[in-house]
Tab-separated table of C-alpha atoms and ligand atoms in Angstrom:
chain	number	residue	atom	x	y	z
A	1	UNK	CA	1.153	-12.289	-22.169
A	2	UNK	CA	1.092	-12.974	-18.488
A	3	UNK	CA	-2.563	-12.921	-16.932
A	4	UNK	CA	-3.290	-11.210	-13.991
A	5	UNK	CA	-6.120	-9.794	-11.682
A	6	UNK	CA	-6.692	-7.895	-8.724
A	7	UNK	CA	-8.290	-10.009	-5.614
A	8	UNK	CA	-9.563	-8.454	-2.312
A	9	UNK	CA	-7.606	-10.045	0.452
A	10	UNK	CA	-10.619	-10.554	2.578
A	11	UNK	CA	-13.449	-11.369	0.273
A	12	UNK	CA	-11.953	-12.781	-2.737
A	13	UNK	CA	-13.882	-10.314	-5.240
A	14	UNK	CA	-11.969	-9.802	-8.254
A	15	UNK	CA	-11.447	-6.473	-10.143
A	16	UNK	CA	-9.402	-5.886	-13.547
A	17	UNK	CA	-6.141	-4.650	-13.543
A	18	UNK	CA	-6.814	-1.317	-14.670
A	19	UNK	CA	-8.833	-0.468	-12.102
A	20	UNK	CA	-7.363	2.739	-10.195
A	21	UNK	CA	-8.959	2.655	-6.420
A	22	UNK	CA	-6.527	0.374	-4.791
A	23	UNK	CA	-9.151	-1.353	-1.995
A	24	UNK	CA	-12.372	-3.810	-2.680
A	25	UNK	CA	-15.211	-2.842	-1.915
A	26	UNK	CA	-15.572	-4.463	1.487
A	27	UNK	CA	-12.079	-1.487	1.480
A	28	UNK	CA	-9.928	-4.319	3.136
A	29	UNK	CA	-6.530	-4.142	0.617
A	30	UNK	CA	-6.313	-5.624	-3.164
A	31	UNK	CA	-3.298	-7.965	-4.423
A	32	UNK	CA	-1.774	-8.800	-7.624
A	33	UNK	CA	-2.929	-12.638	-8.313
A	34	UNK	CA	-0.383	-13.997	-11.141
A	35	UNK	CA	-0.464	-17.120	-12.598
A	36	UNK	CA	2.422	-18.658	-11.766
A	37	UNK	CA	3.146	-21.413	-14.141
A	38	UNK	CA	6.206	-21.791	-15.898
A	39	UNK	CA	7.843	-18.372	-13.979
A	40	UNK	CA	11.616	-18.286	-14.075
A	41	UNK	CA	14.209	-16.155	-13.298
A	42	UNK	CA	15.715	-14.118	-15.986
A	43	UNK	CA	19.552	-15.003	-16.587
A	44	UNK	CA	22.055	-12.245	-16.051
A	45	UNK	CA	23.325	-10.749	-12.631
A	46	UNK	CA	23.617	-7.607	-11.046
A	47	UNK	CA	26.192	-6.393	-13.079
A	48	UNK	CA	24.627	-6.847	-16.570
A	49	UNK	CA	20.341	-6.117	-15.191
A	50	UNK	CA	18.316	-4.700	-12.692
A	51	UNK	CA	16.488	-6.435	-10.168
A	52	UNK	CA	13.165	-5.052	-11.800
A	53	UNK	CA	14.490	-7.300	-14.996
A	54	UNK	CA	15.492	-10.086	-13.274
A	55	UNK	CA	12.135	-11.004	-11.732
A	56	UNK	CA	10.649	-9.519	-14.539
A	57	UNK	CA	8.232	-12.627	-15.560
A	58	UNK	CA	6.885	-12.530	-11.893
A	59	UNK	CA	5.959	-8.704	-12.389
A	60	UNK	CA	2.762	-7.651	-13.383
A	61	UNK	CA	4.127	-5.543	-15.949
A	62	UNK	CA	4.100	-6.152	-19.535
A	63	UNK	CA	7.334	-3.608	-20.274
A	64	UNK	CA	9.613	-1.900	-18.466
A	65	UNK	CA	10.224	1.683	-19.348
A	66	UNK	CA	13.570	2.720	-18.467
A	67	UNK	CA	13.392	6.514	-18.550
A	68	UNK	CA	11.337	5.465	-15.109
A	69	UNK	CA	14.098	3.169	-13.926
A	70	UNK	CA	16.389	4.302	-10.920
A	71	UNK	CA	17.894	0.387	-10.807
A	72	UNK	CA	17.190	-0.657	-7.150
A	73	UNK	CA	17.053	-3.328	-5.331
A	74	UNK	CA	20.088	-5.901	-5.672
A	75	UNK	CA	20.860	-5.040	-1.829
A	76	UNK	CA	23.343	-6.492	0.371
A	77	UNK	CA	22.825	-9.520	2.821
A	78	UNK	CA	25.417	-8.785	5.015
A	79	UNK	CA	26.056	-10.698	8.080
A	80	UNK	CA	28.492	-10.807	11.221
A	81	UNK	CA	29.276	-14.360	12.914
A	82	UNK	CA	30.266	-12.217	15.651
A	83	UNK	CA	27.053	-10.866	16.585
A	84	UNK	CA	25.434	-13.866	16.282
A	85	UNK	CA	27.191	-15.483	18.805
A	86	UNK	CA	26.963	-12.730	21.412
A	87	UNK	CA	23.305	-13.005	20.576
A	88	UNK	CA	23.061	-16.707	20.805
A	89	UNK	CA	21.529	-17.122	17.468
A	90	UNK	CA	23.139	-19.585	14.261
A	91	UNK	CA	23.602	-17.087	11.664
A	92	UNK	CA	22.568	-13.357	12.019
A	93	UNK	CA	22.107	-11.524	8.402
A	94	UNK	CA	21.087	-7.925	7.372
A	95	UNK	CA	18.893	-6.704	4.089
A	96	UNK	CA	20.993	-3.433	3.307
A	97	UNK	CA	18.038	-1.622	2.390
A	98	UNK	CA	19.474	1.620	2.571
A	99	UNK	CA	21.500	0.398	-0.771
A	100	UNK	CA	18.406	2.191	-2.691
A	101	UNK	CA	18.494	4.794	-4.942
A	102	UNK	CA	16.903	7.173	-2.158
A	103	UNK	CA	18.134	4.926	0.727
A	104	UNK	CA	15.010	2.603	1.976
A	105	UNK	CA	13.333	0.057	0.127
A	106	UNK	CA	10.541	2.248	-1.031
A	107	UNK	CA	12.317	2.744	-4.264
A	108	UNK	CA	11.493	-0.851	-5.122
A	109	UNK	CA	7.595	-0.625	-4.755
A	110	UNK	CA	7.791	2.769	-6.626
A	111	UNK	CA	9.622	1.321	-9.426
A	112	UNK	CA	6.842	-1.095	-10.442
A	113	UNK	CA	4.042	0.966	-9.552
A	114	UNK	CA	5.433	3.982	-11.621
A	115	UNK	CA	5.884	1.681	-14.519
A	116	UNK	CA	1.932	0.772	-13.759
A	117	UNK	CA	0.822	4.000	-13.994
A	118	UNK	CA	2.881	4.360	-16.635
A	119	UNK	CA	1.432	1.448	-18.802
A	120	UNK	CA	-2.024	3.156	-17.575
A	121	UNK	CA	-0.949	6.129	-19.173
A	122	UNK	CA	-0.441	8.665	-16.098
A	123	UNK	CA	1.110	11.514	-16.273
A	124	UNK	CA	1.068	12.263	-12.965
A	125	UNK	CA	2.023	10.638	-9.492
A	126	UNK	CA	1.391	10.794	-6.089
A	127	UNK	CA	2.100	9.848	-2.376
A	128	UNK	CA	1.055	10.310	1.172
A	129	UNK	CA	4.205	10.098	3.068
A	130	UNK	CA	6.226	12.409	4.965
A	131	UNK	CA	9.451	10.813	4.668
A	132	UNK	CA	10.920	7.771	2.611
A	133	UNK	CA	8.014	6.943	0.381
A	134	UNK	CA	7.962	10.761	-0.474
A	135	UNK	CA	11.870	11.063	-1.574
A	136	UNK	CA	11.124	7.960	-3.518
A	137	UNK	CA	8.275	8.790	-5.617
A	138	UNK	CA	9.639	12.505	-5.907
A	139	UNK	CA	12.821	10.421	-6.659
A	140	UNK	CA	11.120	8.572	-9.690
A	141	UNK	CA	8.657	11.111	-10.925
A	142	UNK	CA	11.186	13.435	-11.764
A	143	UNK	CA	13.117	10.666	-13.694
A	144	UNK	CA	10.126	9.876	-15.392
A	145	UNK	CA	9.174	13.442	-15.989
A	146	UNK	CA	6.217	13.313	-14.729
A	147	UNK	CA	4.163	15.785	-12.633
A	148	UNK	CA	4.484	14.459	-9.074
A	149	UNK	CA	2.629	15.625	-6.082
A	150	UNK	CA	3.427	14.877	-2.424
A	151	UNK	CA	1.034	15.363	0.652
A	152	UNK	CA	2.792	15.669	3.888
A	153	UNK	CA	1.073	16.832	7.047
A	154	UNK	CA	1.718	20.423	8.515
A	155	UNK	CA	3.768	19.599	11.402
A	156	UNK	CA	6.438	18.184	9.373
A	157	UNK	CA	9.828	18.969	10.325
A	158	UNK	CA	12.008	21.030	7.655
A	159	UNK	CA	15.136	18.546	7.725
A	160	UNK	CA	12.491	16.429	6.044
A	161	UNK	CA	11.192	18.809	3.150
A	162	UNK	CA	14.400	19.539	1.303
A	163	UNK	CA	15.160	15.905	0.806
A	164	UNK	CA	11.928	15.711	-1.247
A	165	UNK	CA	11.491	18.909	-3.382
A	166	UNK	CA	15.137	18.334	-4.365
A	167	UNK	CA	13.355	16.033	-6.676
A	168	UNK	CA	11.266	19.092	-8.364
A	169	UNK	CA	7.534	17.809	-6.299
A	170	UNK	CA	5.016	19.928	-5.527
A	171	UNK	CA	5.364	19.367	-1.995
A	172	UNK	CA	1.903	20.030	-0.329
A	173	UNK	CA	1.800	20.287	3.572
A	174	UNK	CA	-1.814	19.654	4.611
A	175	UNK	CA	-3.789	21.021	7.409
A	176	UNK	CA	-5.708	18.751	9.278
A	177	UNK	CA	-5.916	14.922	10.371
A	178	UNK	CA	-2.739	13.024	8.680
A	179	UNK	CA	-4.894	9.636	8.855
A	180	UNK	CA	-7.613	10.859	6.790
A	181	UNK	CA	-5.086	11.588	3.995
A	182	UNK	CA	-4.792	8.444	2.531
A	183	UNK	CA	-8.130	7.745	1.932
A	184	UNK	CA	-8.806	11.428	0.689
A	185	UNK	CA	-5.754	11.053	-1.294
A	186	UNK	CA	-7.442	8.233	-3.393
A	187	UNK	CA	-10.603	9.882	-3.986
A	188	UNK	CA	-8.515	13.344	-5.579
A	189	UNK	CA	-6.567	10.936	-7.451
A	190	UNK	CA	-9.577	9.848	-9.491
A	191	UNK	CA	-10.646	13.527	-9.901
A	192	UNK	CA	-7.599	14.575	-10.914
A	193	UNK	CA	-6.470	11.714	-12.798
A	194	UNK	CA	-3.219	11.347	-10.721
A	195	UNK	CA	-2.003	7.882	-9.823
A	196	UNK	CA	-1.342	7.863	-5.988
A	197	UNK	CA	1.669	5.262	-5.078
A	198	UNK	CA	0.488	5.094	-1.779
A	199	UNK	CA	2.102	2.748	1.024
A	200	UNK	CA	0.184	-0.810	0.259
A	201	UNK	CA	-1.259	-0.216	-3.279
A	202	UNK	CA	-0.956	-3.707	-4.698
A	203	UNK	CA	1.824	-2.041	-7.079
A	204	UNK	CA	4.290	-1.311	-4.316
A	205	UNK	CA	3.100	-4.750	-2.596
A	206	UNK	CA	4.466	-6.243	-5.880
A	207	UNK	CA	7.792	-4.355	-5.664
A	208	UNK	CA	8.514	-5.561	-2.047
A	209	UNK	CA	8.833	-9.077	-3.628
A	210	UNK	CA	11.799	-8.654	-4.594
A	211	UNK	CA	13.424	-8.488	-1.568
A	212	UNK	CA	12.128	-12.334	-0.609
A	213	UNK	CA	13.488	-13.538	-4.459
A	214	UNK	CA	16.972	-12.097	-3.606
A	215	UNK	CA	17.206	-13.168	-0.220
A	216	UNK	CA	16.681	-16.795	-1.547
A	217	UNK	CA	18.927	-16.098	-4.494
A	218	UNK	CA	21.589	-14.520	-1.552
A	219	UNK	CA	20.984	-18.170	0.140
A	220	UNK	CA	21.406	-20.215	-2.460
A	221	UNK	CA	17.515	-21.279	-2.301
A	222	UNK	CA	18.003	-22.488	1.225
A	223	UNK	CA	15.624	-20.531	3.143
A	224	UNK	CA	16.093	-18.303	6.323
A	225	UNK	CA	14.558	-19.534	9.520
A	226	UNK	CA	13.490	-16.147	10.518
A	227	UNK	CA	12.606	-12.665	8.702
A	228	UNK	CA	12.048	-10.037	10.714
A	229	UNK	CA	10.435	-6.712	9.368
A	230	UNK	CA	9.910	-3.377	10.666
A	231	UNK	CA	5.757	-2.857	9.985
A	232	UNK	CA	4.078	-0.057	9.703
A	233	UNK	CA	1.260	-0.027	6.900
A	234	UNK	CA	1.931	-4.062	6.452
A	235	UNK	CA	2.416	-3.202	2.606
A	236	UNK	CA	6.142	-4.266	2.457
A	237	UNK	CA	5.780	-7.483	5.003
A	238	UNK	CA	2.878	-8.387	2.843
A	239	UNK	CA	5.185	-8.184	-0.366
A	240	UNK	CA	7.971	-9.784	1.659
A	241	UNK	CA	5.409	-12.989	2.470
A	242	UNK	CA	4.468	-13.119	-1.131
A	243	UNK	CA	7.656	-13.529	-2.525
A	244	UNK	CA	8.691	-16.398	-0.456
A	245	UNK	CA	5.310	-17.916	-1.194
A	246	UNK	CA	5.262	-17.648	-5.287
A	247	UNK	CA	9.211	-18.605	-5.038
A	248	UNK	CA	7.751	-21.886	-2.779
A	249	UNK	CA	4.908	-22.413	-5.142
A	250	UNK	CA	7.093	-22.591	-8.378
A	251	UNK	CA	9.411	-25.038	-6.513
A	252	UNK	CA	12.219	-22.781	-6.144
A	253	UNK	CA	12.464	-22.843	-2.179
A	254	UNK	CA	11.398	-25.989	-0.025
A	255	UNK	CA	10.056	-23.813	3.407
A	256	UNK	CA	8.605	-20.598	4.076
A	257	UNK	CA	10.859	-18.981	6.550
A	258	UNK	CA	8.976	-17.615	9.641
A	259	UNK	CA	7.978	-14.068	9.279
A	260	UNK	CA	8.007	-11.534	12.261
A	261	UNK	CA	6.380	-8.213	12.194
A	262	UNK	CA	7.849	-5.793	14.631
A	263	UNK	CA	6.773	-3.001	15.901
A	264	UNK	CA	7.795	0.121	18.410
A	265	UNK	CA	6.157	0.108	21.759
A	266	UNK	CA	4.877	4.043	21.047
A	267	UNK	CA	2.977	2.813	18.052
A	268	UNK	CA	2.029	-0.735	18.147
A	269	UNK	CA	-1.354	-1.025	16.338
A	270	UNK	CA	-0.714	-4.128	14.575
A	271	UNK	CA	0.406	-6.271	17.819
A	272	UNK	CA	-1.852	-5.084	20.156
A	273	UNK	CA	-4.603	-6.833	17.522
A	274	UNK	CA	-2.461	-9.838	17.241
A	275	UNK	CA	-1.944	-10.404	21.033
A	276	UNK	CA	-5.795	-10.217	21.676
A	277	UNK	CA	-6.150	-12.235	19.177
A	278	UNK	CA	-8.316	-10.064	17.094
A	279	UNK	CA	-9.227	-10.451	13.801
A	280	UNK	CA	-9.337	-6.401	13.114
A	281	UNK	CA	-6.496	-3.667	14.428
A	282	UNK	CA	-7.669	-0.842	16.177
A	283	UNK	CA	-6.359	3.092	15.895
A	284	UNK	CA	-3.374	3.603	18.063
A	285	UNK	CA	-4.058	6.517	20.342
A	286	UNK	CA	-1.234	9.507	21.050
A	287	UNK	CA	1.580	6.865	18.745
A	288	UNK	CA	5.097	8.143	19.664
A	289	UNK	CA	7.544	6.940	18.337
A	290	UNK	CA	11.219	7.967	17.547
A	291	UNK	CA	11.138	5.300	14.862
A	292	UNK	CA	8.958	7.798	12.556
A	293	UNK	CA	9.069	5.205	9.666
A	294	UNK	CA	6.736	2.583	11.635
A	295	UNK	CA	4.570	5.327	12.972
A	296	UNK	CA	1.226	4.660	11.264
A	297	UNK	CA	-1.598	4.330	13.630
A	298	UNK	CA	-3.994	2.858	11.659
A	299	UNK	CA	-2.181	0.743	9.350
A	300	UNK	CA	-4.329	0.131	5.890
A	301	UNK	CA	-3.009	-3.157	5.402
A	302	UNK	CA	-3.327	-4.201	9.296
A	303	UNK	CA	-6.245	-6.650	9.601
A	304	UNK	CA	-4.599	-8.569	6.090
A	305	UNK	CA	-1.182	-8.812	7.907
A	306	UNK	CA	-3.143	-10.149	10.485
A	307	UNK	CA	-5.052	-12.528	8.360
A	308	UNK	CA	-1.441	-14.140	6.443
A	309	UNK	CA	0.182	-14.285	9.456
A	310	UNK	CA	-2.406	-16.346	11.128
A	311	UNK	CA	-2.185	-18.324	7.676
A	312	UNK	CA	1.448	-18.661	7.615
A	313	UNK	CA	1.941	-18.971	10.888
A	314	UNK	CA	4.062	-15.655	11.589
A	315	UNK	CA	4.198	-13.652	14.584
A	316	UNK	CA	4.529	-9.842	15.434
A	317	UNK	CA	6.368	-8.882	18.394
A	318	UNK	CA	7.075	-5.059	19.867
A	319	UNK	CA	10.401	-3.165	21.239
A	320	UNK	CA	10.344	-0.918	24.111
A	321	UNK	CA	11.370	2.525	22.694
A	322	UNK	CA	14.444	2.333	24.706
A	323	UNK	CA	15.817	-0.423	22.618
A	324	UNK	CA	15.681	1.148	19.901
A	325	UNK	CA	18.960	3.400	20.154
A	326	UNK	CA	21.332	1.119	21.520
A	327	UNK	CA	20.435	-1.569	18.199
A	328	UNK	CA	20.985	1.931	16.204
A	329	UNK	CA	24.550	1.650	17.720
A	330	UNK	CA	24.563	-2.479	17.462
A	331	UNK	CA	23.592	-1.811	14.009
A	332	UNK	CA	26.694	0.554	12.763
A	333	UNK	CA	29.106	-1.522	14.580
A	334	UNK	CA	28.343	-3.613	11.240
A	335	UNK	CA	29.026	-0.548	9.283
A	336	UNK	CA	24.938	0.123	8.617
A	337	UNK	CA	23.407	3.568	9.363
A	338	UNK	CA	20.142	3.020	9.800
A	339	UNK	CA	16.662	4.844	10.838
A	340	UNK	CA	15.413	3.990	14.055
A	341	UNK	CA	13.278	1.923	12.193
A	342	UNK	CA	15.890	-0.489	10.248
A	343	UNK	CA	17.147	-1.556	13.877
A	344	UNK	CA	13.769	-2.667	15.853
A	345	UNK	CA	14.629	-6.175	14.343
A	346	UNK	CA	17.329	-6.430	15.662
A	347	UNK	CA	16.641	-4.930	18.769
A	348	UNK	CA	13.897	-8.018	18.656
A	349	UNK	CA	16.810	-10.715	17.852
A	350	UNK	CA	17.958	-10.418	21.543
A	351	UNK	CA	14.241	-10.046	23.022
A	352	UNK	CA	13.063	-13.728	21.178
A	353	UNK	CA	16.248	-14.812	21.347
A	354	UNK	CA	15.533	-14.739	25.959
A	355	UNK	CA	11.933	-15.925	24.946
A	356	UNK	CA	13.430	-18.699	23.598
A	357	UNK	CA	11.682	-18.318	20.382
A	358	UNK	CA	14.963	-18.308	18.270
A	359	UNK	CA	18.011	-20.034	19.249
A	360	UNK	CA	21.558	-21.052	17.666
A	361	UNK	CA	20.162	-22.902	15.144
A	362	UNK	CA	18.418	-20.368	13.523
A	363	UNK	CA	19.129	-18.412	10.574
A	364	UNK	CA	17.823	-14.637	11.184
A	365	UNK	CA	17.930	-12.273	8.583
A	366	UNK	CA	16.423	-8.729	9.823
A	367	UNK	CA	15.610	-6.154	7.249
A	368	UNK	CA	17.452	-3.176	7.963
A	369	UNK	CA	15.102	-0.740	6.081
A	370	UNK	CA	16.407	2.633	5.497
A	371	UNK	CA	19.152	5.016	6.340
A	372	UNK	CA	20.182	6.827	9.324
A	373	UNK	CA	20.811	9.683	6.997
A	374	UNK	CA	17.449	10.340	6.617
A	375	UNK	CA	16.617	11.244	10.393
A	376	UNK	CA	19.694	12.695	11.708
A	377	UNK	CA	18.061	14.493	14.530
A	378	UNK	CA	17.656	11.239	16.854
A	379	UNK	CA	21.324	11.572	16.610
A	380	UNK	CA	21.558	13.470	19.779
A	381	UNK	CA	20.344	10.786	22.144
A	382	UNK	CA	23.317	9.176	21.644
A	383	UNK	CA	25.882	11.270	22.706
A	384	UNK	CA	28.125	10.741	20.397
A	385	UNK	CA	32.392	11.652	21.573
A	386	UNK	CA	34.286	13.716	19.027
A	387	UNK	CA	37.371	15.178	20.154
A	388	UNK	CA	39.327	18.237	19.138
A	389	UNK	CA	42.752	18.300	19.494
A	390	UNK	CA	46.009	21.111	18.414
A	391	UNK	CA	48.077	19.817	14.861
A	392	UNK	CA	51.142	20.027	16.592
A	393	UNK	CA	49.485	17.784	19.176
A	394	UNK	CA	47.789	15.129	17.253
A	395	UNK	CA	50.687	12.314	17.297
A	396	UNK	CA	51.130	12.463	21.331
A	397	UNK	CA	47.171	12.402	21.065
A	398	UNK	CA	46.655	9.670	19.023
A	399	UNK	CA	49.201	7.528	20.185
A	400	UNK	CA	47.172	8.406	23.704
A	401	UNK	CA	43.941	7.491	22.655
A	402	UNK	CA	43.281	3.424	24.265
B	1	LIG	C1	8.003	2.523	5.112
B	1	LIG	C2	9.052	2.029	6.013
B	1	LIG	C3	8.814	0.981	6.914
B	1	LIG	C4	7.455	0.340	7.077
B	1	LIG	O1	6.973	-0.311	5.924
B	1	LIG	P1	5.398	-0.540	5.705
B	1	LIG	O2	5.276	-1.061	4.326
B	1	LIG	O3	4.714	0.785	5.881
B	1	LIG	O4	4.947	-1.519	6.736
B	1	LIG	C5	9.885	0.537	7.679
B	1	LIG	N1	11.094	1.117	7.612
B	1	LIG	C6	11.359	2.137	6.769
B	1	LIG	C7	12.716	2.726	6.756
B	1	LIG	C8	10.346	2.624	5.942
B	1	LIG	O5	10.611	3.642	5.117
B	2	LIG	ZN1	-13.311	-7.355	-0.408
């Protein structure tokens, strides 16, 4: 039996594990506190288990039920010596996120949380999202068969719908403040007895873990220097941290690598709060940004991410908007498509990198969080060449082509 309870990030008040509302009390954020003794990694690999199974005994999950399973996580840590010299750092390394069953890491938070709704005895799911955490629970709800329902805001645009009703949702679009959704969300999940996978529900905090465990495992237990993650709600950066610390608790890694939250310059909620030095974020007035998938104004997990990094010692640092397509471009010269959002890191690398802040002795692993696939209409600012050319042409054109 592994023992568990729910602990309020801020206040320490504890709350059993069945319990459905997702915040304390005080409504700062709830975690998953497992007792750690005698954890181990399950034997097996990739080939023969999922990740889900091979951290199993870290899970808060008694079973797994695999009519729920989609089999993420078990992503890619690809690197390029290349661009770590032209960036002047030691080693430069990518989390493939976009591996995923629905191509961002979301999948990996909705696998355990479905499988805790599941064990709750749910027969219905939810989300607030209007783009990867929708696809994902859609993704898993309709694997599970279960009766899934998915509140995006009205503005959304219709290159983003299909990719979620695919999965059979009821795909809601609500009138009226997007922020207010979340917390509304809740509330209609306890009238309506629907479990609502939101963005930093300890479940999908848990889930996020995983990607710290296989980075170490990638590593050989020798832990990056740096990890830099694109923030938005703080949900996966606080999974992220809590992997590398229950891996450092158990003995399994010697260091905590430094964590960097980073943020887009047209929505930057959660380092305007840690450059003031303030304890609490603020709301983000008129956010803008082209990297959609950090876009949260008023991040629910903000003033906790603030709270472990001042523990930890992390940092968050911000991109200027700008940046953001050229590392799009950096990023698929390494054969990643990726959102706006899965190349601010590394459109941070070179910014520290000139602060001095990282430097060729660093190992830098950014996550690269989700596909480009999923937001091909920011293609156009790049002005991407294709050329046309006559068949009986082709060889004299080729062999012209420099
Ligand atoms: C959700 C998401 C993020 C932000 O993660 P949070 O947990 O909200 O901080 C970053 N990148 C992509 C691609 C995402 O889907
Ligand atoms: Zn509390």
């Amino acid at each position: 039996m592994k023992d568990y309870q729910l602990m309020c990030t801020s206040c320490h008040s504890t709350y059993e594990p069945s319990r459905i509302y997702p915040r304390c009390c005080c409504n700062e954020p709830l975690e998953v506190k497992i007792d750690l003794v005698g954890k181990r990694i399950m034997e097996g690999g990739s080939v023969k288990q999922t990740s889900l199974e091979r951290y199993f005994d870290f899970l808060p999950l008694k079973h797994l039920k695999r009519e729920a399973m989609l089999n993420e996580g078990f992503t890619a840590l690809v690197g390029s010596e290349q661009m770590a010299e032209t960036l002047k750092v030691g080693r430069l390394l990518f989390k493939n996120e976009t591996q995923n069953p629905t191509w961002s890491f979301k999948d990996r938070g909705t696998a355990v949380a479905i499988q805790h709704a599941l064990s709750l005895g749910y027969g219905k799911i939810g989300t607030v999202s209007t783009g990867n955490m929708a696809a994902s629970v859609a993704a898993y709800g309709n694997k599970a068969g279960l009766k899934t329902y998915i509140f995006v805001n009205e503005g959304i645009a219709e290159e983003k719908l299909a990719p979620v009703a695919i999965y059979g949702a009821h795909v809601i679009k609500v009138r009226g403040e997007y922020d207010k959704m979340y917390d509304e969300s809740l509330r209609i999940g306890e009238a309506h007895h629907i479990s609502f996978l939101n963005s930093d529900v300890p479940w999908r905090v848990e889930g996020s873990k995983t990607i710290a465990y296989e980075i170490c495992e990638q590593l050989d237990f020798k832990v990056p220097d740096f990890v830099l993650v694109p923030t938005s709600s703080g949900g996966n950066v606080r999974g992220i941290i809590k992997g590398f610390e229950e891996f450092y608790q158990c003995g399994l890694i010697e260091a905590m690598p430094t964590i960097v939250c980073v943020q887009a310059s047209g929505c930057s909620p959660i380092y305007n709060a840690y450059i003031k030095g303030a304890k609490t974020i603020e709301r983000f007035d008129n956010p803008h940004t082209m990297a959609h998938a950090i876009g949260n104004p008023y991040p629910p997990s903000g003033n906790q991410v603030l709270r472990k990094l001042a523990e930890i010692k992390g940092m968050v640092t911000v991109v200027e908007e700008g940046a953001i397509i050229p590392a799009q471009k950096a990023l698929a010269s390494l054969g990643i498509f990726g959102q706006p959002a899965s190349a601010v890191p590394l459109a941070a690398v070179r910014q520290l990198q000139q602060q001095g802040i990282l430097t060729e002795k660093d190992t830098v692993v950014c996550l690269a969080s989700g596909s480009g696939l999923k937001h091909t209409s920011v293609l156009s600012k790049h002005h991407l060449p294709v050329h046309t050319c006559n068949l009986e042409d082709l060889s004299a054109f080729i062999g012209g082509i420099k």
